[in-house]
Coordinates of C-alpha atoms and ligand atoms in Angstrom, one line a residue:
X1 CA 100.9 -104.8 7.1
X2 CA 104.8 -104.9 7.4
X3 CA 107.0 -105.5 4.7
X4 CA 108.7 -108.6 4.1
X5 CA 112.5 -107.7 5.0
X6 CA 113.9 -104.2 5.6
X7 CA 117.6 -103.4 5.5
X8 CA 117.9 -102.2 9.3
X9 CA 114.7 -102.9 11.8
X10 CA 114.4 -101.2 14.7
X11 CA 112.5 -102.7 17.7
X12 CA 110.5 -100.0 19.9
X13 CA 110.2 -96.0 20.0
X14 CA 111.4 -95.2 22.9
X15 CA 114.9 -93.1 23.7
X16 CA 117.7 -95.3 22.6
X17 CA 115.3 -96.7 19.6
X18 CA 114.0 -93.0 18.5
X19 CA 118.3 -91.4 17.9
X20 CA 119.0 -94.6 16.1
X21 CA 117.0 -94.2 13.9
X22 CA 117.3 -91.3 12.9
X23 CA 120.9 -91.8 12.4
X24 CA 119.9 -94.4 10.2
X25 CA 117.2 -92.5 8.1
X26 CA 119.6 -89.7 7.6
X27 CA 121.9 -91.9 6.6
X28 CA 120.3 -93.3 3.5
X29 CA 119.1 -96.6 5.2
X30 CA 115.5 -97.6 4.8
X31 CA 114.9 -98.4 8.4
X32 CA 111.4 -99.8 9.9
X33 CA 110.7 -99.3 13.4
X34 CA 108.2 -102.0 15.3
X35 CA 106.3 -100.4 18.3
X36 CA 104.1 -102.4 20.4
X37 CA 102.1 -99.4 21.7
X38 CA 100.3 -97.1 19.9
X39 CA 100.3 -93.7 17.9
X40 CA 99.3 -91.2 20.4
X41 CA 97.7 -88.4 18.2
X42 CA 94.6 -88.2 17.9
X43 CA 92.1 -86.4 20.3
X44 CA 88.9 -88.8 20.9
X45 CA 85.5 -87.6 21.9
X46 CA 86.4 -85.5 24.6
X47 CA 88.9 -83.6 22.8
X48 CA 92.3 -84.9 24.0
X49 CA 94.5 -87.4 23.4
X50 CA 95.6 -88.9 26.8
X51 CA 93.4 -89.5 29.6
X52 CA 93.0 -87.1 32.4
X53 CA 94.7 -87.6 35.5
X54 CA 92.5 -87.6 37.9
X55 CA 89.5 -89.2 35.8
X56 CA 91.4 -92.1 33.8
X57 CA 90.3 -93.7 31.5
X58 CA 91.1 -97.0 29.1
X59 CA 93.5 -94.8 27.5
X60 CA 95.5 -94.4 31.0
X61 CA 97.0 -97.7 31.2
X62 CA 98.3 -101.2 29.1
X63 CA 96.0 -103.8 29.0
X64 CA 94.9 -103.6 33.0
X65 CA 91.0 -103.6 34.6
X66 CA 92.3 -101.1 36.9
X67 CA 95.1 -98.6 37.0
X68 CA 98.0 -99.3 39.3
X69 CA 99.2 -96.0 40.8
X70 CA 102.3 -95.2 42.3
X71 CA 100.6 -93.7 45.4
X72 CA 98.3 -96.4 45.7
X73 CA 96.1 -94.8 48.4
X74 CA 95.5 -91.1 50.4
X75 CA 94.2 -92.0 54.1
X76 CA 94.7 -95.4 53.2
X77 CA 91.4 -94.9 50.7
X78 CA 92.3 -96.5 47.7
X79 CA 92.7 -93.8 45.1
X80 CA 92.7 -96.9 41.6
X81 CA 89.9 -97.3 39.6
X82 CA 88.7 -99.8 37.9
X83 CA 89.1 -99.0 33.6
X84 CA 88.4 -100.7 30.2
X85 CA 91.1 -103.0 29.3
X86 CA 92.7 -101.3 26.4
X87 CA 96.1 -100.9 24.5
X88 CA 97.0 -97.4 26.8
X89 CA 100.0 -95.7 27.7
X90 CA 101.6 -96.5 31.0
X91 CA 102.3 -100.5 31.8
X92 CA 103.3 -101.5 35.2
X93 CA 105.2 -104.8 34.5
X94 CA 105.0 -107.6 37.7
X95 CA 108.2 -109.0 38.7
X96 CA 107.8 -110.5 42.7
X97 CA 109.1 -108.2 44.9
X98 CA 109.6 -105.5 42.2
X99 CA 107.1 -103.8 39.5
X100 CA 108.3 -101.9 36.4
X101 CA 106.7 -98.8 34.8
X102 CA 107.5 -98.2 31.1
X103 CA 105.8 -96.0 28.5
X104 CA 103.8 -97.9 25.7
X105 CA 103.6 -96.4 22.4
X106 CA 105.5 -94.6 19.8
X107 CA 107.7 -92.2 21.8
X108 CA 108.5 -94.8 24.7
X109 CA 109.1 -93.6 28.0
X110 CA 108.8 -90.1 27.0
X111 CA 105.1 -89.9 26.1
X112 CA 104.5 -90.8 30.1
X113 CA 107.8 -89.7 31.9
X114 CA 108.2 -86.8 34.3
X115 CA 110.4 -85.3 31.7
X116 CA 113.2 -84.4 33.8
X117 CA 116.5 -84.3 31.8
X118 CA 119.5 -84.5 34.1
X119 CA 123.1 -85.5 32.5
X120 CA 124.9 -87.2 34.9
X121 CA 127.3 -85.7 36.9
X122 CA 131.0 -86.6 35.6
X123 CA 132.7 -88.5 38.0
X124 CA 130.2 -91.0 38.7
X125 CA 129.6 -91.3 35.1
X126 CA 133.3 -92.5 34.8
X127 CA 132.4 -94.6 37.7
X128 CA 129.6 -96.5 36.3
X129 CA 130.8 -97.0 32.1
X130 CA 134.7 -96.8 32.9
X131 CA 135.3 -98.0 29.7
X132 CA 133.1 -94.9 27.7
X133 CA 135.5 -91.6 27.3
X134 CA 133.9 -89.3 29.3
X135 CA 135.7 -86.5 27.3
X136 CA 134.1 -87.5 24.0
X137 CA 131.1 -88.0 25.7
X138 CA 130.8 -84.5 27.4
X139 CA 132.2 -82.9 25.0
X140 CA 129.8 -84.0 22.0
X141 CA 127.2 -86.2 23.0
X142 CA 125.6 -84.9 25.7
X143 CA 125.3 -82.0 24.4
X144 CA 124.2 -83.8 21.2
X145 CA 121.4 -84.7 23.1
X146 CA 119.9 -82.3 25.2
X147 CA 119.8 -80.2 22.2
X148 CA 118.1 -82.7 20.4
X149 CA 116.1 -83.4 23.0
X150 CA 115.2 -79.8 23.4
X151 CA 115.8 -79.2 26.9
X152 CA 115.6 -75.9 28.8
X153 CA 115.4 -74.6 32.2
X154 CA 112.9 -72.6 34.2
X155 CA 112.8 -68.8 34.6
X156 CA 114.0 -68.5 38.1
X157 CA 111.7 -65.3 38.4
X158 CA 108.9 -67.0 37.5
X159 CA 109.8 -69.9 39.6
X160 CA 110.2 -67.7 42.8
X161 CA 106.9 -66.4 42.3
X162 CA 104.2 -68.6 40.2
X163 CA 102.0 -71.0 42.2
X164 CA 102.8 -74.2 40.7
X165 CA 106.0 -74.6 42.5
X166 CA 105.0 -73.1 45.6
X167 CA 105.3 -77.2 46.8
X168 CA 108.9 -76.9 45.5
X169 CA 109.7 -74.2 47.3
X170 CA 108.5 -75.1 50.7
X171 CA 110.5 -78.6 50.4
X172 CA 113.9 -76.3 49.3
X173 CA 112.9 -74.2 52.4
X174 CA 112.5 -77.8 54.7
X175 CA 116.1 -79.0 53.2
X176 CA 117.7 -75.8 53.1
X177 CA 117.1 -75.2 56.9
X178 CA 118.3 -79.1 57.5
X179 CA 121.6 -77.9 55.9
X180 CA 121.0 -79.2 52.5
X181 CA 121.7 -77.9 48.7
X182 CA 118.9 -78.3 46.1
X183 CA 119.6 -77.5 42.4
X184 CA 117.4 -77.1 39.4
X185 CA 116.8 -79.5 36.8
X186 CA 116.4 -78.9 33.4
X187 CA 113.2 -80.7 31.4
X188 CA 111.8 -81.6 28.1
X189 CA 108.7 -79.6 29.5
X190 CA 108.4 -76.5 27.4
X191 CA 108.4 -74.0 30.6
X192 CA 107.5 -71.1 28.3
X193 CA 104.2 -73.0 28.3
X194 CA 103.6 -73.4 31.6
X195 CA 104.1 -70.3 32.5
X196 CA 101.2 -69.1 29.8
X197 CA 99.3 -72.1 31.8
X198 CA 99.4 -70.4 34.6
X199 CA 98.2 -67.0 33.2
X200 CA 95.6 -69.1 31.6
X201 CA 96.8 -68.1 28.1
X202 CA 96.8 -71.9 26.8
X203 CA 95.2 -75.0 27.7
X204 CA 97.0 -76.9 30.5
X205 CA 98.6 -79.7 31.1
X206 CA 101.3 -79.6 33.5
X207 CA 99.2 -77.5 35.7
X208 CA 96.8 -79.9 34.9
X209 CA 98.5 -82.6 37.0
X210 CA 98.8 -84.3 33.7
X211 CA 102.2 -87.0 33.9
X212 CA 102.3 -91.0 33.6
X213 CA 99.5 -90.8 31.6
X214 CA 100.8 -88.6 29.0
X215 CA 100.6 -85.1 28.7
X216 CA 98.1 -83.4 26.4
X217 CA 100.1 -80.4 25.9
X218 CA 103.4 -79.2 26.6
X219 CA 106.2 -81.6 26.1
X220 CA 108.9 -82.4 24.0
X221 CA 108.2 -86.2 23.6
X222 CA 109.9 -88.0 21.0
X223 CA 107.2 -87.8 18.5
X224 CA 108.0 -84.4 19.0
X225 CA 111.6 -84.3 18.7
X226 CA 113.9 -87.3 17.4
X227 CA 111.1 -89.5 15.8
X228 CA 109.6 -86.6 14.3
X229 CA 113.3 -86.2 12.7
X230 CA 113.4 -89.4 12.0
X231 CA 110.4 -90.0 9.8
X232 CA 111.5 -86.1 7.8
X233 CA 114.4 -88.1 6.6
X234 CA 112.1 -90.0 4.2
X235 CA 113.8 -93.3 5.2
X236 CA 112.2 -94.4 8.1
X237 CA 108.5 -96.1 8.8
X238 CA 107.3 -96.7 12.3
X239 CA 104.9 -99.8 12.5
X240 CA 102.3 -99.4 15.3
X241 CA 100.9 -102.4 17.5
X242 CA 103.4 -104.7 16.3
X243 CA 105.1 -106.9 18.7
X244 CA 108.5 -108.8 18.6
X245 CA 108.4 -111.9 20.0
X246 CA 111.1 -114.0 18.6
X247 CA 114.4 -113.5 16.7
X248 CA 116.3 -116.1 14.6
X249 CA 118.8 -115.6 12.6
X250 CA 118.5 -117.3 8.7
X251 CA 121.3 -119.2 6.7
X252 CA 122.0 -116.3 4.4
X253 CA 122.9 -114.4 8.0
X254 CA 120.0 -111.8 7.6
X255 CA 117.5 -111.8 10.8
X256 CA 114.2 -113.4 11.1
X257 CA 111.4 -111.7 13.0
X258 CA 108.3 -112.9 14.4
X259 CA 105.9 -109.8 14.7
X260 CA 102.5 -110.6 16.4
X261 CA 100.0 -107.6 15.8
X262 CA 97.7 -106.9 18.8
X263 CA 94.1 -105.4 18.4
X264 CA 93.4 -102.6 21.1
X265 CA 92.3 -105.2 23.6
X266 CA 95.6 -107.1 23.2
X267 CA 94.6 -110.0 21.2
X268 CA 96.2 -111.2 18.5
X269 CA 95.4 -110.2 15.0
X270 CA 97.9 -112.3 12.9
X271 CA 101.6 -113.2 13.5
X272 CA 104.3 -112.1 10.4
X273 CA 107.5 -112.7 10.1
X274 CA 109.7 -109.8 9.4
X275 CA 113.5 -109.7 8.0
X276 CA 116.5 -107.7 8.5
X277 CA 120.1 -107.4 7.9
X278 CA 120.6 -104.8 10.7
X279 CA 119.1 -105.5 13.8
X280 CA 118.6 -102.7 16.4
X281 CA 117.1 -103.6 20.1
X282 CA 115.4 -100.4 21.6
X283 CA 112.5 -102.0 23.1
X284 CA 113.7 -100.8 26.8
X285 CA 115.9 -102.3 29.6
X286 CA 112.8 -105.1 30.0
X287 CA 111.8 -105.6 26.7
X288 CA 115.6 -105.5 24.9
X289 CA 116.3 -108.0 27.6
X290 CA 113.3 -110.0 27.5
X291 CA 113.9 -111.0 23.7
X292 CA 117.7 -111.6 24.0
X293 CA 117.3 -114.3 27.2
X294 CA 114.5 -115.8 25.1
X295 CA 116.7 -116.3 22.2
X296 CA 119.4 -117.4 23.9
X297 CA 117.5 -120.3 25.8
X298 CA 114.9 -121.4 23.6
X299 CA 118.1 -122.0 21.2
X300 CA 117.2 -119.3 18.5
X301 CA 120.5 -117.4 18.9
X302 CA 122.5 -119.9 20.7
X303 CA 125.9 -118.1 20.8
X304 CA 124.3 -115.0 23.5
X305 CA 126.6 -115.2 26.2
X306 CA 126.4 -115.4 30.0
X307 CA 126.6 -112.1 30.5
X308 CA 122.9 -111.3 28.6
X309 CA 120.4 -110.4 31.6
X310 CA 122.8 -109.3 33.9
X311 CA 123.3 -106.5 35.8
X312 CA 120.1 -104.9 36.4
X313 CA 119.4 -102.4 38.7
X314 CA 116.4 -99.7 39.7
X315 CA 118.5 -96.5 39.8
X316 CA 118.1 -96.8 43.6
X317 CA 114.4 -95.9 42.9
X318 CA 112.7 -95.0 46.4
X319 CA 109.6 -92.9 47.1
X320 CA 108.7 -91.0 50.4
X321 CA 106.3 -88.6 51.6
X322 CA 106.8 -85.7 54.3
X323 CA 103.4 -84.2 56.5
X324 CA 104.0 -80.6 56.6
X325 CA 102.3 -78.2 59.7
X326 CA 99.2 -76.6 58.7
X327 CA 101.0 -73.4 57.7
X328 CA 103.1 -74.6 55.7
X329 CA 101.4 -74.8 52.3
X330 CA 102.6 -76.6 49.2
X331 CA 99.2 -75.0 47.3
X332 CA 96.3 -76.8 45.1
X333 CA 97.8 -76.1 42.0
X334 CA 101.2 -78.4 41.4
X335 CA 102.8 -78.4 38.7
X336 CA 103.3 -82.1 37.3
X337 CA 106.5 -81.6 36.0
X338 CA 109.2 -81.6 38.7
X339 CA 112.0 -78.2 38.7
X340 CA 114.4 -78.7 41.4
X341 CA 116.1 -81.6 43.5
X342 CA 118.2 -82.1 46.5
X343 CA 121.7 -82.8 46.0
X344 CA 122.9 -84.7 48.7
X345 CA 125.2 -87.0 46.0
X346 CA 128.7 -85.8 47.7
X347 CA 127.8 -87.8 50.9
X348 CA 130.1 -90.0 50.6
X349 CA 127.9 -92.9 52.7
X350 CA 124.4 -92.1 51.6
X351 CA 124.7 -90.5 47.9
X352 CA 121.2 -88.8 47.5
X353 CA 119.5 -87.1 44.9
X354 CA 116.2 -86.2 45.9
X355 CA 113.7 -85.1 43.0
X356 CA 111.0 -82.8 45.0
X357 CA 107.7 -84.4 43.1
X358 CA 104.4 -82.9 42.9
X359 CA 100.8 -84.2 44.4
X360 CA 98.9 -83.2 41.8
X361 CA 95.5 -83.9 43.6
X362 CA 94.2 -80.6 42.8
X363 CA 93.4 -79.2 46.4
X364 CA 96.1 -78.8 49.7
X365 CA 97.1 -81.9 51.2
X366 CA 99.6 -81.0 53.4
X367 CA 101.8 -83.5 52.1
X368 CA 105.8 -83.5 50.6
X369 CA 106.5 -85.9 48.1
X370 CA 109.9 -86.8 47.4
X371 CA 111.5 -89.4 44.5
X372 CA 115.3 -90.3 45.7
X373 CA 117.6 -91.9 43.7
X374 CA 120.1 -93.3 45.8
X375 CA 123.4 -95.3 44.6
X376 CA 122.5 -98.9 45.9
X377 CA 124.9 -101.9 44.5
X378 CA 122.5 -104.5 44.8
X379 CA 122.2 -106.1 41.3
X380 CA 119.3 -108.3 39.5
X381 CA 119.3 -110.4 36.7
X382 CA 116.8 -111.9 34.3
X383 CA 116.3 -115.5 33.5
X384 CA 113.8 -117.4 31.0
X385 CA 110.7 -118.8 32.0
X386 CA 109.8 -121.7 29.6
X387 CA 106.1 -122.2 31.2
X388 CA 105.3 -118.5 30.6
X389 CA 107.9 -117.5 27.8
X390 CA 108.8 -114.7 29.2
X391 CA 111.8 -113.1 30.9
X392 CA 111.8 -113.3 35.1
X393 CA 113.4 -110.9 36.9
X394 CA 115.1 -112.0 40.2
X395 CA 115.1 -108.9 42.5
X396 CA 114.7 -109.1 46.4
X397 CA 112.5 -106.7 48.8
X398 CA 116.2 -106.9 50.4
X399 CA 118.3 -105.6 47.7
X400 CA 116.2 -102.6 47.8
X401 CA 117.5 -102.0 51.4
X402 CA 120.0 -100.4 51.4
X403 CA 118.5 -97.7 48.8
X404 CA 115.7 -97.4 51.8
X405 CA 118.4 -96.8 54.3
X406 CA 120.1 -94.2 52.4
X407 CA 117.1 -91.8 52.0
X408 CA 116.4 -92.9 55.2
X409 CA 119.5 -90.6 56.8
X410 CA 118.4 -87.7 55.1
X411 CA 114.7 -87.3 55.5
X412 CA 115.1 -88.3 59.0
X413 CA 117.8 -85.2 59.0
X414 CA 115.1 -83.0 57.1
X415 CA 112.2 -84.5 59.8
X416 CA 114.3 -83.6 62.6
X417 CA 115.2 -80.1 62.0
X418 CA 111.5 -79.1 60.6
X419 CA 109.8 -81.0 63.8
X420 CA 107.6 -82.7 61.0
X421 CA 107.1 -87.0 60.4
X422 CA 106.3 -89.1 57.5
X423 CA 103.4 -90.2 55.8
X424 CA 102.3 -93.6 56.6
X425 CA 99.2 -94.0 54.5
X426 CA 100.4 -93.1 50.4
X427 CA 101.4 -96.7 49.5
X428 CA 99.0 -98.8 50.4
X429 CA 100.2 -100.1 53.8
X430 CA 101.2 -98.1 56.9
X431 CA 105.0 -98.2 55.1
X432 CA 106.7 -94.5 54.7
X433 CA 109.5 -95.5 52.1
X434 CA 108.2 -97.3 48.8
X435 CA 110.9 -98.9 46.7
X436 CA 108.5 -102.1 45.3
X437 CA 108.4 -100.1 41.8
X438 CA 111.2 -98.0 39.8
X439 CA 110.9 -95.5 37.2
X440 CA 113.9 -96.2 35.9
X441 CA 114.6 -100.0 34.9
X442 CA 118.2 -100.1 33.9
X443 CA 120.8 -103.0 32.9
X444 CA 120.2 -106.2 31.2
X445 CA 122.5 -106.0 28.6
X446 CA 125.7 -104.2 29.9
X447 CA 127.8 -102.1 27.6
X448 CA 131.2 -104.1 27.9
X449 CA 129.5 -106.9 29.1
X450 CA 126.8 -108.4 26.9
X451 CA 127.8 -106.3 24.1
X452 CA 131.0 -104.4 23.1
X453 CA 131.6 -101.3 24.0
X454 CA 129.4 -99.8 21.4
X455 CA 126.5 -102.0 21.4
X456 CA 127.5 -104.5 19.5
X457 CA 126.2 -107.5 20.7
X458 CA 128.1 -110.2 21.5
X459 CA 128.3 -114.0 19.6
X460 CA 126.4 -111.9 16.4
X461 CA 127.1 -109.5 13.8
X462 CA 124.9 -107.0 12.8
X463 CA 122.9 -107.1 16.3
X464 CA 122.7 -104.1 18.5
X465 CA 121.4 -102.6 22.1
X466 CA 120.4 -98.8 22.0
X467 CA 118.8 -98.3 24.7
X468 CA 118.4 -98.9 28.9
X469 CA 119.7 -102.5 28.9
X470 CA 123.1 -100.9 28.2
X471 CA 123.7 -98.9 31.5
X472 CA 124.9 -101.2 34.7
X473 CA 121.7 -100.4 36.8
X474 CA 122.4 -96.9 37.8
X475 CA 123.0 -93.4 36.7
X476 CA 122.8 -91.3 40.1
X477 CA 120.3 -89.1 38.1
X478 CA 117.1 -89.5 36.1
X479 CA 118.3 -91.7 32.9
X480 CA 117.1 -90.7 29.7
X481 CA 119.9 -88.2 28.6
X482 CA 122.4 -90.7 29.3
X483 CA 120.6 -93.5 27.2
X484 CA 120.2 -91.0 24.5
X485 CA 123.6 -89.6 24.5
X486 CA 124.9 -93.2 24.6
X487 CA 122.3 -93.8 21.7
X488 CA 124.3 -90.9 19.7
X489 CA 127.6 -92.3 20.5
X490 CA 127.1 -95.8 19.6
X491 CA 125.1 -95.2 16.2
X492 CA 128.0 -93.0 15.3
X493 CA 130.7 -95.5 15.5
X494 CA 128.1 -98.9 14.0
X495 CA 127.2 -96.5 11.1
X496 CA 130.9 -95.8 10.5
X497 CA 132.3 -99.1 10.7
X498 CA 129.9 -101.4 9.9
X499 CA 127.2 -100.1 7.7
X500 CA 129.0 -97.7 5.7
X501 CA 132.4 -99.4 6.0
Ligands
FDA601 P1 111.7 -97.0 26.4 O1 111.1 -97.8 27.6 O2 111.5 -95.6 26.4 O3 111.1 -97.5 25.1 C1 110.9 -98.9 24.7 C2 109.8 -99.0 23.7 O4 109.8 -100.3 23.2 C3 108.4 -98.8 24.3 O5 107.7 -97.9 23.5 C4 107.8 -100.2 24.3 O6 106.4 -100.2 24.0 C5 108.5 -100.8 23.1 N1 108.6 -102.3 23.2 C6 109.0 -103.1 24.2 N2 109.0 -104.4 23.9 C7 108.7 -104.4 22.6 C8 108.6 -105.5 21.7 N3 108.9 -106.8 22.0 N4 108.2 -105.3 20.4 C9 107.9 -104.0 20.0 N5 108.0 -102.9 20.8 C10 108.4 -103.1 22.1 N6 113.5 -90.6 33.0 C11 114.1 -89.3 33.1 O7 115.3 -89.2 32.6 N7 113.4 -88.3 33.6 C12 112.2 -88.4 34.1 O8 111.6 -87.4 34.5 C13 111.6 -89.7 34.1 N8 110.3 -89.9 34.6 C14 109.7 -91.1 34.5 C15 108.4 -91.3 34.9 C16 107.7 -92.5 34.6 C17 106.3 -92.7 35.0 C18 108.4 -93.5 33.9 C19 107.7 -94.8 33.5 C20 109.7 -93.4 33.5 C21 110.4 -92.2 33.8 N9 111.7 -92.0 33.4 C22 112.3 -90.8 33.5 C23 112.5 -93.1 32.8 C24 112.6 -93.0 31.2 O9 111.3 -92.7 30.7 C25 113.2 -94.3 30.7 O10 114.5 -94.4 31.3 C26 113.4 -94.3 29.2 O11 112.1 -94.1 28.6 C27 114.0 -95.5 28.7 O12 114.3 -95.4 27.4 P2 114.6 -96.7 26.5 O13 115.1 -96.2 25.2 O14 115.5 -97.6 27.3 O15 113.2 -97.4 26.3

């Protein structure tokens, strides 16, 4: 059951929610975390915890009959099945023209993510958070967090010669010859272990194709890293299958909760209300969101400004695959866990970075899959829907043009040079670019904007963003370092000024 008032609550697991509190926890403050999703550790009958890739299961995905794959077909054969509707990992959230993947369950995003950890590079972090000091924030914090995080970097022997990244090396050899860079990127994949998964030392994972539906082995999620921190400090409980629904604020200033608790089939157990002096939102650039517009227009916190469910972006989210000649190999054995990306950012018309992702299908498909993150203006917002009570996000199949357009330039570049065309029959349709879905849902609650420039949000004391809503839809990179570095900075100053103060 949950307690009846804690002095800081903590909604969700994932990046933002996962440093905060442990910030908190080391900092004396009983702190109780509320997590929709579930604890993902323990193995059932067949021996692991998450579901295979290629076989899922209920466990795959949240509370669906059938999974909802990125790549929704190969030769246009539908590669979904149809699954047990359960309380699983990955949840592809329906917005109109746009869909939404986000990790459910304590961890977040980093119990299904690709676990690449890219900081963002300077200059366009200045551009995007003007306000932030980038010194402060590149001298301490992101550094702060990628050692936290535990990130490292591949062997570059071993890269140049293992299988797994044989696809890797083949799209470096495509863009290199059409005149482009590519650069490594660091992970929260432990890349000592992969390498001992490929000389069949350990049980795999990554080489297992295991990603978005959590990876048996092998990574550094959070429960592995800051929430494993977090509960060591003795001062911090993490509630499982609990779900936020409302916030009010009582007469004695303190926060009211409402908590519904979900069985594993989504139904409702009981509904609790919860209390808290400090109130930390981590539940994600969606869920944050979600709660805040709902408080603000069914007339629970009536002082959230304007400003709360703006300026939401996809981090220029667009997928495209390459056919490559019948020589060309990218191998059977892929490696799940992306190592290197194009850099074509510097163009100073179509900024570009190209993550080179795996196929994981197990067998040669002659096939190059790329996820490009382009730098695409275009902004969203979110507004309350009374009839359903939830959040509606108002995002066009045209706003995502011009991210289409972009990668567009350049794979048309890489196409050219190689004598090689896309593939027409991954997403469902005969389309070659697929920007319907992001990754990497971003914006909501601006820092500056909705809240002040530490979180803080606006109208009310004692209530705070930590996580995705924060950054102005777009980091030019893959976003969890930046919301955890933010995370670090932010905590820092709120636990200084407000809690201890
Ligand atoms: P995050 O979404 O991680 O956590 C929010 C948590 O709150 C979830 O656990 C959710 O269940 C919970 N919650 C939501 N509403 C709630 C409520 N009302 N009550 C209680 N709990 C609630 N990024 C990157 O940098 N490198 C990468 O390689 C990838 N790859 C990637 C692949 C896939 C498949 C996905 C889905 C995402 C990525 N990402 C990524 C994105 C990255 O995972 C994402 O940016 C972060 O997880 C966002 O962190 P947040 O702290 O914002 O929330």
């Amino acid at each position: 059951g949950l307690p009846d008032f804690a002095p800081a609550v903590v909604i969700g697991t994932g990046y933002g929610a996962a440093v905060t509190a442990l910030r908190l926890g080391e900092a004396g403050i009983p702190t109780v975390m509320l997590e929709m999703g579930q604890l993902w550790d323990t193995p059932t009958a067949d021996g692991s915890v998450f579901s295979p890739m290629l076989s899922p299961d209920r466990r795959s995905m949240w509370l669906k009959d059938r999974t909802e794959m990125p790549l929704a077909s190969f030769l246009w054969i539908d590669i979904d099945r149809r699954i047990e509707r359960y309380t699983g990992v990955l949840d592809r959230v329906h917005y109109g023209d746009m869909s939404v993947y986000v990790g459910r369950g304590v961890g977040g995003g980093s119990l299904v993510n690709g676990a690449m950890a890219v900081t963002p590079r300077r200059s366009y972090f200045e551009e995007i958070l003007p306000a932030v000091d980038a010194d402060e924030m590149y001298g301490t914090y992101f550094p702060r967090a990628n050692h936290n995080l535990g990130v490292n970097e591949v062997d570059r022997d071993w890269f140049e010669e293992c299988d797994s990244y044989q696809y890797a090396r083949l799209s470096r050899k495509h863009a290199e010859k059409a005149g482009y860079r590519t650069t490594f990127v660091p992970s929260v994949y432990d890349f000592d272990y992969m390498r001992r998964e490929e000389a069949g030392e350990v049980p795999r994972s990554a080489l297992s194709a295991e990603v978005i539906f959590g990876n048996n082995h092998g990574k550094r999620s959070l429960d592995k890293t800051y929430l494993a921190a977090a509960l060591g400090t003795g001062n911090v409980t993490i509630k499982t299958l609990q779900e936020v629904r409302d916030i009010r604020r009582g007469a004695d200033g303190t926060y009211r909760l409402t908590v519904r608790e979900l069985d594993e089939t989504g139904g409702t157990v009981a509904r609790r209300e919860m209390g808290a002096r400090y109130l930390f939102l981590g539940a994600g650039s969606i869920g944050s969101t979600e709660l805040l517009v709902r408080a603000r227009d069914t007339g629970t916190l009536p002082d959230l400004g304007e400003q709360v469910g703006q300026g939401w972006g996809p981090n220029g989210n667009v997928m495209v695959g390459r056919a490559n000649h019948a020589w060309d190999l990218t191998g059977a054995t892929q490696s799940g866990m992306p190592a290197l990306g194009i850099d074509a950012w510097d163009d100073p018309d179509n900024p570009v970075f190209a993550e080179i992702a795996p196929m994981p299908a197990g067998l040669e498909l002659w096939a190059s899959l790329y996820l490009a993150i382009t730098k695409n203006p275009e902004r969203g917002h979110f507004t309350y829907d009374p009839t359903t009570d939830a959040a509606k996000l108002h995002w066009t199949a045209e706003q995502g043009r011009p991210s289409i357009d972009s990668a567009k330039v350049h794979f048309d570049r890489i196409n050219g040079v190689n004598n090689t065309v896309y593939r027409h029959d991954l997403f469902g349709d005969t389309r070659t670019f697929e920007n319907r879905f992001t990754y990497h849902p971003l914006g909501g609650a601006v820092l500056g904007e909705a809240t002040d420039l530490y979180g803080r949000v606006k109208g009310y004391d004692n209530l705070y963003v930590t996580d995705g809503s924060l950054i102005p839809g777009s980091t030019g990179v893959n976003p969890f370092v930046t919301i955890t570095a933010l995370a670090e900075r932010n905590v820092e100053r709120v636990l200084a000024e407000d809690i201890r103060g």
